[in-house]
mmCIF file of C-alpha atoms and ligand atoms in Angstrom:
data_model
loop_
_atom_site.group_PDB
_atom_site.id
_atom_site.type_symbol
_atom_site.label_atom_id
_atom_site.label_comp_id
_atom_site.label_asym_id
_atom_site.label_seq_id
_atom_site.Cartn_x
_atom_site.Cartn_y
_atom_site.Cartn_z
ATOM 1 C CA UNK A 1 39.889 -57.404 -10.632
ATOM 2 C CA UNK A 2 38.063 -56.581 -14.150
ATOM 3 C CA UNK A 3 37.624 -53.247 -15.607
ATOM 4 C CA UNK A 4 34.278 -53.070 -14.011
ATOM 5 C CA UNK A 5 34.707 -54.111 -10.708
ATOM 6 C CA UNK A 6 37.111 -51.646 -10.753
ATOM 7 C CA UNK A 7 35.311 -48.931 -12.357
ATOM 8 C CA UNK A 8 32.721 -49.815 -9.545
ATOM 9 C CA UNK A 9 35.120 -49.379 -6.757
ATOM 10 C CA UNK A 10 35.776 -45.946 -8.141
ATOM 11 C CA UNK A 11 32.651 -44.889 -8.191
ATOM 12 C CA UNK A 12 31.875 -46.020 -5.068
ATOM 13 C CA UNK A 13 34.750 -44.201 -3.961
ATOM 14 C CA UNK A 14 33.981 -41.017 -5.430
ATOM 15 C CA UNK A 15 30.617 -41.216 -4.229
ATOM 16 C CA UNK A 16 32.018 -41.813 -0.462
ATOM 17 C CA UNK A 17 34.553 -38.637 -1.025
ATOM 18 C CA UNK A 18 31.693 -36.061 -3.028
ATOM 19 C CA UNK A 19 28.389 -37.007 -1.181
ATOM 20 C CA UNK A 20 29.318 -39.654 2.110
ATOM 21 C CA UNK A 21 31.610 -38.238 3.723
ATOM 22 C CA UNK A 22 31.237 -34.362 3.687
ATOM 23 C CA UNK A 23 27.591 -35.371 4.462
ATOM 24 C CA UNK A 24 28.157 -37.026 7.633
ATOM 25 C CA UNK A 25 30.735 -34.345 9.229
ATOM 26 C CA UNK A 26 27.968 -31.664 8.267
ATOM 27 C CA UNK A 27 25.039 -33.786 9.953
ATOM 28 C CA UNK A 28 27.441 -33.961 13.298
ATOM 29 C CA UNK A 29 28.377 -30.426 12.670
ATOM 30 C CA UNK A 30 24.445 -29.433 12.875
ATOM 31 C CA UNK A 31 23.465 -31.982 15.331
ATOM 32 C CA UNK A 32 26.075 -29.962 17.870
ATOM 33 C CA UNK A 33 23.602 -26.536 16.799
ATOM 34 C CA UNK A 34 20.751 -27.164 16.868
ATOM 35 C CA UNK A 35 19.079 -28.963 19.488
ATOM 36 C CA UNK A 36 15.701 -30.675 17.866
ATOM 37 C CA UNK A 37 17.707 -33.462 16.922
ATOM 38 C CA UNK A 38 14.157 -34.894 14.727
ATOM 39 C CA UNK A 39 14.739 -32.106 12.372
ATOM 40 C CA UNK A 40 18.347 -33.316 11.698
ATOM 41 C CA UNK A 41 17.293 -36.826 11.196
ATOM 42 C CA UNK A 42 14.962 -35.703 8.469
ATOM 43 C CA UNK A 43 17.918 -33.663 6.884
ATOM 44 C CA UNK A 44 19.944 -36.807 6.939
ATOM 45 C CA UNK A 45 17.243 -38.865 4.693
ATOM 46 C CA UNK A 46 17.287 -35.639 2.202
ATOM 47 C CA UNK A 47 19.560 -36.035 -0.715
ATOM 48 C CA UNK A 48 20.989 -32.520 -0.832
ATOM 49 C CA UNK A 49 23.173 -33.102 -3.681
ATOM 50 C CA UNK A 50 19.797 -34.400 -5.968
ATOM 51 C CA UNK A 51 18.678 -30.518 -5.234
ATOM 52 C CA UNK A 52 21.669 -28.375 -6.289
ATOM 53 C CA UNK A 53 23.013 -28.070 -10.006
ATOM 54 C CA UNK A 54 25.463 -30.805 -11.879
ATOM 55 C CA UNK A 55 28.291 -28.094 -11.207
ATOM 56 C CA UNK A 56 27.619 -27.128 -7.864
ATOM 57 C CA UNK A 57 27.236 -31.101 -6.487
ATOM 58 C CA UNK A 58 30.757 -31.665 -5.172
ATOM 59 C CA UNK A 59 29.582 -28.769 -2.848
ATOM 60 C CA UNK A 60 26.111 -30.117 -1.698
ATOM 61 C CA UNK A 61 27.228 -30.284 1.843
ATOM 62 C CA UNK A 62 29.037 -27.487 2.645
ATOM 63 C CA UNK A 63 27.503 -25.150 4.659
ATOM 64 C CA UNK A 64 26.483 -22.223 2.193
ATOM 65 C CA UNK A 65 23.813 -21.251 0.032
ATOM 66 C CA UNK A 66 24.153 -22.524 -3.460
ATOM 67 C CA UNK A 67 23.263 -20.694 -6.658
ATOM 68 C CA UNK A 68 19.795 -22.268 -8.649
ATOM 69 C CA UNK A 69 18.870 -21.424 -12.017
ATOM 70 C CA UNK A 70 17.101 -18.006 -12.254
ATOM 71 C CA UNK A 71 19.474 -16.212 -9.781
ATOM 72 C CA UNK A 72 17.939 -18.148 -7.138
ATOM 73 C CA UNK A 73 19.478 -19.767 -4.214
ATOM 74 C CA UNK A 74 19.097 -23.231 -2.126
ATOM 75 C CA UNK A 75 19.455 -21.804 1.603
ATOM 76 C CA UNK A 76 22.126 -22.768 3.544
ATOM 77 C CA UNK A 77 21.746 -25.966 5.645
ATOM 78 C CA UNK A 78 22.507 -24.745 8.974
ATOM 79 C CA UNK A 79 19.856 -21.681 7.939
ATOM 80 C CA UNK A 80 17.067 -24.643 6.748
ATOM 81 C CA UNK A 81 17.647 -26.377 10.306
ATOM 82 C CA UNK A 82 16.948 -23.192 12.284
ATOM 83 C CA UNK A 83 13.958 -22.264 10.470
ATOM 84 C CA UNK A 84 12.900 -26.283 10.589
ATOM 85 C CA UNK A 85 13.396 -26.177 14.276
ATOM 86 C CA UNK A 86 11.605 -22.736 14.358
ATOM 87 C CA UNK A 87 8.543 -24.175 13.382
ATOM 88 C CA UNK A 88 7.910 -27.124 15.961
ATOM 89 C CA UNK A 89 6.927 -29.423 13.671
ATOM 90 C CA UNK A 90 4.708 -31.938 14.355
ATOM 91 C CA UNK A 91 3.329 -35.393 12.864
ATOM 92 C CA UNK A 92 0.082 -34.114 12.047
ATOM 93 C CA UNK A 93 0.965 -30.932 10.560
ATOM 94 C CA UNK A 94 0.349 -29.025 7.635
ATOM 95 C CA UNK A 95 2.497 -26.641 6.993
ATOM 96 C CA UNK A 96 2.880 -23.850 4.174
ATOM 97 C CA UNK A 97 6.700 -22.901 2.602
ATOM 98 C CA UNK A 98 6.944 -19.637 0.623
ATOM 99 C CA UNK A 99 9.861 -19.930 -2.246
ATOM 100 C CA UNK A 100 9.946 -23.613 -3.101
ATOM 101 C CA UNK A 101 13.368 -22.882 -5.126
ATOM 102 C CA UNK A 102 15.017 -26.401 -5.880
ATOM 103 C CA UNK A 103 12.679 -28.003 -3.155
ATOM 104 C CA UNK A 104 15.088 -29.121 -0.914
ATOM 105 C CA UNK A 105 13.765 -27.200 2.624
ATOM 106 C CA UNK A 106 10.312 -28.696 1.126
ATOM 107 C CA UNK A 107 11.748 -32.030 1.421
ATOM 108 C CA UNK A 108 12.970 -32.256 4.566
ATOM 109 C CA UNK A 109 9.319 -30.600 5.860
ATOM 110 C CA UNK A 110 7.640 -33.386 3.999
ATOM 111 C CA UNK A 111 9.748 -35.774 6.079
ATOM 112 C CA UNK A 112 8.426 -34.390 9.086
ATOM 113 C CA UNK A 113 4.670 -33.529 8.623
ATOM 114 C CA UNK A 114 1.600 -34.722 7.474
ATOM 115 C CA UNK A 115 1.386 -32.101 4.025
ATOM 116 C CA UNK A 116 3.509 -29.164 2.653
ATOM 117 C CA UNK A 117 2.369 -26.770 0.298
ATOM 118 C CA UNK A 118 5.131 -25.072 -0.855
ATOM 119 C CA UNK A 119 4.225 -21.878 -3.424
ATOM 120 C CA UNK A 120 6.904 -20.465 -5.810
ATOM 121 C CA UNK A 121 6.910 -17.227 -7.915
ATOM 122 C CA UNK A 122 8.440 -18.537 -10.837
ATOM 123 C CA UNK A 123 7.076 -21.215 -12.666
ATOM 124 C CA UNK A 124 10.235 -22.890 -14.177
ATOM 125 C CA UNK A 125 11.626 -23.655 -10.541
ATOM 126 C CA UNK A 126 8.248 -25.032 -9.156
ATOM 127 C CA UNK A 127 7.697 -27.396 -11.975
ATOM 128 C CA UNK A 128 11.312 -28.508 -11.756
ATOM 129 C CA UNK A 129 10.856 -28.703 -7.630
ATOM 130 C CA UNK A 130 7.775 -30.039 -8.531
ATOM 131 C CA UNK A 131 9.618 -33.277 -10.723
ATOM 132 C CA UNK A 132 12.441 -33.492 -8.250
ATOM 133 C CA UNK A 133 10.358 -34.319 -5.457
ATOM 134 C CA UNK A 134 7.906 -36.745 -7.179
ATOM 135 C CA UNK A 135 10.953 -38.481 -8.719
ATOM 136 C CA UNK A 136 12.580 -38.684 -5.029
ATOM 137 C CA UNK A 137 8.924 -40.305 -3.937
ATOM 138 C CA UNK A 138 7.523 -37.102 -1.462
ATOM 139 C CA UNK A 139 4.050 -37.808 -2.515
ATOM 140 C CA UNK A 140 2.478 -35.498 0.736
ATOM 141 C CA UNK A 141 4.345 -32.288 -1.262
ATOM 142 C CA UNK A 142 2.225 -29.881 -3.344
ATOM 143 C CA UNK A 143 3.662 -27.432 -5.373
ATOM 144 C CA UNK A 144 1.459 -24.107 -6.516
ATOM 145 C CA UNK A 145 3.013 -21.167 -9.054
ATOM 146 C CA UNK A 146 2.125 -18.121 -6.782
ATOM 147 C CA UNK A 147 -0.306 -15.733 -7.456
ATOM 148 C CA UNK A 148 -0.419 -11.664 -6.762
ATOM 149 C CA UNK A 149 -1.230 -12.936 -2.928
ATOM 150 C CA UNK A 150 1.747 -13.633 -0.586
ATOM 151 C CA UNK A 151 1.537 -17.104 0.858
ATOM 152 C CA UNK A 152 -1.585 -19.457 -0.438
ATOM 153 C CA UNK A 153 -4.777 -18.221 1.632
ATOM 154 C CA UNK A 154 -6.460 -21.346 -0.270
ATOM 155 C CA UNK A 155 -4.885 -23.653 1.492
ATOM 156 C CA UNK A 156 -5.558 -21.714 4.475
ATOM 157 C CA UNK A 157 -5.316 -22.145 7.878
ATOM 158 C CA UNK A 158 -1.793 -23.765 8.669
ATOM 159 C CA UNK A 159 0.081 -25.030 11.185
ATOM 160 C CA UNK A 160 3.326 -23.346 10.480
ATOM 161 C CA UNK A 161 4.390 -21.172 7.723
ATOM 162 C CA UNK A 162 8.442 -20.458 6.359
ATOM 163 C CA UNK A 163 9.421 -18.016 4.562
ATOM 164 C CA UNK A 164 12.698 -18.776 2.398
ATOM 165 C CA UNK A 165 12.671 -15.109 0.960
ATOM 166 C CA UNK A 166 13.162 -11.927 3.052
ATOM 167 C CA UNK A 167 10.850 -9.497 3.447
ATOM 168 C CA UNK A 168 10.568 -5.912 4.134
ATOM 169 C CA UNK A 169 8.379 -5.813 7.134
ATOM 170 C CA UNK A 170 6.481 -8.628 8.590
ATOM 171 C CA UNK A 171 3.050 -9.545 6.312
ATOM 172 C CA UNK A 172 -0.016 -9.450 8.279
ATOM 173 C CA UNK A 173 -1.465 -11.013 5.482
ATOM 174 C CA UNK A 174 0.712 -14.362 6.013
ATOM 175 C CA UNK A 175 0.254 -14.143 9.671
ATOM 176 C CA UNK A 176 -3.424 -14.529 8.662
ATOM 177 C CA UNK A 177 -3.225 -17.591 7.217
ATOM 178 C CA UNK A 178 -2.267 -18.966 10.692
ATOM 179 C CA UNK A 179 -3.993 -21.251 12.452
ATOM 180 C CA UNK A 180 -4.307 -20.302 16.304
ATOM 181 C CA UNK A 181 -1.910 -21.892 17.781
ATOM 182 C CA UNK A 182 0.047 -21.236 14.454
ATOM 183 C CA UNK A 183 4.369 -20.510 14.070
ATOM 184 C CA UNK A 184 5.492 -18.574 11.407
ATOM 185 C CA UNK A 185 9.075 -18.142 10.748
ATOM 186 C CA UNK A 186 9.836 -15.575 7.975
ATOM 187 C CA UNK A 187 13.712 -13.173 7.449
ATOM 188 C CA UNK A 188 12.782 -9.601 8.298
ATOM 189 C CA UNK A 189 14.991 -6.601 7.489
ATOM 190 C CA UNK A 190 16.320 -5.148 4.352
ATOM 191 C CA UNK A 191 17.460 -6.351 1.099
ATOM 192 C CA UNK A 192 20.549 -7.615 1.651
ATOM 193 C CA UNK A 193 20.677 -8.215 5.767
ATOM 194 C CA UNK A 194 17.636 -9.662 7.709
ATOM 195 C CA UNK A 195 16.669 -11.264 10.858
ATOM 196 C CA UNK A 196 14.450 -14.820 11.129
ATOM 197 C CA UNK A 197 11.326 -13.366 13.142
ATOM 198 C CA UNK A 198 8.989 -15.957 14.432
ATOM 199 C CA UNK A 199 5.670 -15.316 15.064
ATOM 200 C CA UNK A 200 3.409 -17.269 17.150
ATOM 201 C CA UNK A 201 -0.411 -16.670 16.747
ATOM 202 C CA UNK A 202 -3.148 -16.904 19.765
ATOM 203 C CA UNK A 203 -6.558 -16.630 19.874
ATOM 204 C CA UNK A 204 -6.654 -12.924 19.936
ATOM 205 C CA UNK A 205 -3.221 -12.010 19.277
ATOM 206 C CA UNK A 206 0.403 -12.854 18.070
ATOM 207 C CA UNK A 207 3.845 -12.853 19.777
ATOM 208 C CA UNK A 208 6.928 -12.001 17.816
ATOM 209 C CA UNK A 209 10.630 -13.248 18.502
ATOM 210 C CA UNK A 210 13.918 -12.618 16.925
ATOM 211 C CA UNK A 211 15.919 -15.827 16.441
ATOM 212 C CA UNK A 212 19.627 -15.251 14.452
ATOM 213 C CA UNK A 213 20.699 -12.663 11.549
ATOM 214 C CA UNK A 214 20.131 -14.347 8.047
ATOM 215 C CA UNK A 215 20.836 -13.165 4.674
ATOM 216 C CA UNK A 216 17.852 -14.079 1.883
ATOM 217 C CA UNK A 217 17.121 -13.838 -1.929
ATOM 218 C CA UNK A 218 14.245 -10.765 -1.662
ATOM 219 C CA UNK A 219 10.614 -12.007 -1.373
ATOM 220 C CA UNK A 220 8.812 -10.089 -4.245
ATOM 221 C CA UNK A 221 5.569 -8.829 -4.563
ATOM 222 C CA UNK A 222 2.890 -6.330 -3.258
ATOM 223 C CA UNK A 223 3.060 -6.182 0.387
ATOM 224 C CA UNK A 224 7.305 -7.233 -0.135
ATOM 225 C CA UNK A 225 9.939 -6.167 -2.643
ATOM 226 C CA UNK A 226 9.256 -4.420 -6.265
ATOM 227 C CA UNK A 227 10.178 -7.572 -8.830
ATOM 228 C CA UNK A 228 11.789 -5.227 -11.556
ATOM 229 C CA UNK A 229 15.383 -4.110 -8.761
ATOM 230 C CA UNK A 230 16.501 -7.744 -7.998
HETATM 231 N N1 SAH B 1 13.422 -23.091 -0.038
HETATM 232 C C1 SAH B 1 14.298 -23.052 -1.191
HETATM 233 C C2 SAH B 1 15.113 -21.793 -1.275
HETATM 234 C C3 SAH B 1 14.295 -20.681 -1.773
HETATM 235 S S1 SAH B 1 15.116 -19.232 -2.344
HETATM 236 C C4 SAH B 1 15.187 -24.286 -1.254
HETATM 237 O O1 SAH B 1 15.201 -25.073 -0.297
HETATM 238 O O2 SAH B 1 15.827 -24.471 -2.284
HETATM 239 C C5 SAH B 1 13.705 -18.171 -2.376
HETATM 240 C C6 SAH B 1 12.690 -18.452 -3.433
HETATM 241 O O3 SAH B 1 11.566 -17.610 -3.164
HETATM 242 C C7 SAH B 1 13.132 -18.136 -4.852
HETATM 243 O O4 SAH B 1 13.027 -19.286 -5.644
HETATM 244 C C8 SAH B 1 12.161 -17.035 -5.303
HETATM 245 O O5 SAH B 1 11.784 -17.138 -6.664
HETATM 246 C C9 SAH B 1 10.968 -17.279 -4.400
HETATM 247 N N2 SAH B 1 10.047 -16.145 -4.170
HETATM 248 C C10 SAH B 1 10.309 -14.828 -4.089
HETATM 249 N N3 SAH B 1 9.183 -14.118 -3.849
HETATM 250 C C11 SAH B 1 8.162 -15.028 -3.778
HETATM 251 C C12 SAH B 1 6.749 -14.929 -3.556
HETATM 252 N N4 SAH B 1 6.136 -13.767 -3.337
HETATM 253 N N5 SAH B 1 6.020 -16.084 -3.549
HETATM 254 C C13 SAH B 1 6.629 -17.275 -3.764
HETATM 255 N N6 SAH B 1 7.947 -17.425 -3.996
HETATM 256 C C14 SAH B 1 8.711 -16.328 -3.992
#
């Protein structure tokens, strides 16, 4: 063979042994957890490793949370699929994500619903979320730099809503930007151990159920976490 069919093969190779095949035996691992087997599908078409930094990529599908710049994380797989699956998405939806971080969870919404707004506190990750997913083609995706306001009450009412930050108490003001009808799946407990609380709104009132203990960066702002202890 020449020197570049080889080089080729090698990168071919590399790419089976880095991305391939640690992507498949987490896919089957998740498809055995959680039971929506849609929301793995979706996962499947997500390039994880275009989402996570140059150093961390050999590690895209492992099952942990991965550091982002700005002492941010990208939640752990299993951890997106249970708060996917949470929500009940549907064709038609629109949906609202709170912490867009790298974009990844935003992703694999967009491959599920109609639109995803997805709001971020700090405006270097959403306009690099923001290039990631127009490069990768998710043209139903918009990013917004959050305001003093948790959630986006603009953009207001929503299908679902997911929180990928954990807050202190549940936020009555997210719960109002539900539609009736409306899931919201948010972590709930202190700063360094939560659980993922879903609430379901009704016409008059709202049910609330605990789903699995999580760990989260700390959502920050007014009704959450002071910004100046993380
Ligand atoms: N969904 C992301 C992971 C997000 S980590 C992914 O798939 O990569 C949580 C993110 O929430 C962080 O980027 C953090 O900056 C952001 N965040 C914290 N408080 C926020 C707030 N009040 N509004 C919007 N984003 C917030």
């Amino acid at each position: 063979p020449t020197q570049k069919q080889c080089a080729m093969v090698c990168v071919a190779d590399l790419r089976w042994r880095v991305v391939e095949e640690p992507k498949g035996k987490l896919m089957q691992r998740l498809r055995e957890a959680i039971s929506d087997g849609r929301v793995i599908d979706a996962m499947e078409r997500v390039p994880r490793e275009a989402f996570v930094p140059l150093e961390y990529r050999d590690a895209a599908y492992e099952d942990t949370a991965l550091p982002t710049t700005e002492g941010q994380t990208i939640s752990q797989p299993f951890m997106v699929a249970t708060m996917v699956e949470a929500l009940e998405p549907r064709r038609s939806d629109r949906l609202l994500e709170v912490g867009t971080g790298s974009g990844y969870q935003a992703a694999v919404l967009a491959e599920l619903v109609r639109e995803v707004v997805t709001v971020e506190r700090i405006e270097s990750l959403a306009k690099s979320a923001l290039n990631r997913l127009t490069s990768l083609g998710y043209m139903n995706v918009i990013v917004k730099v959050a305001d003093d306001h948790i959630g986006w009450g603009k953009g207001a009412p929503y299908d679902g809503i997911v929180v990928a930050a954990a807050a202190p108490k549940l936020i009555r003001g997210l719960v109002d930007q539900l539609a009736v009808g409306g899931r919201l799946v948010i972590p709930v407990g202190g700063r360094k151990e939560q659980n993922l609380i879903k609430v379901t709104r009704s016409d008059t009132t709202y049910s609330v159920k605990t789903l699995v203990p999580c760990r989260f960066v700390p959502l920050i702002g007014q009704d959450a976490w002071p910004g100046d202890q993380s």
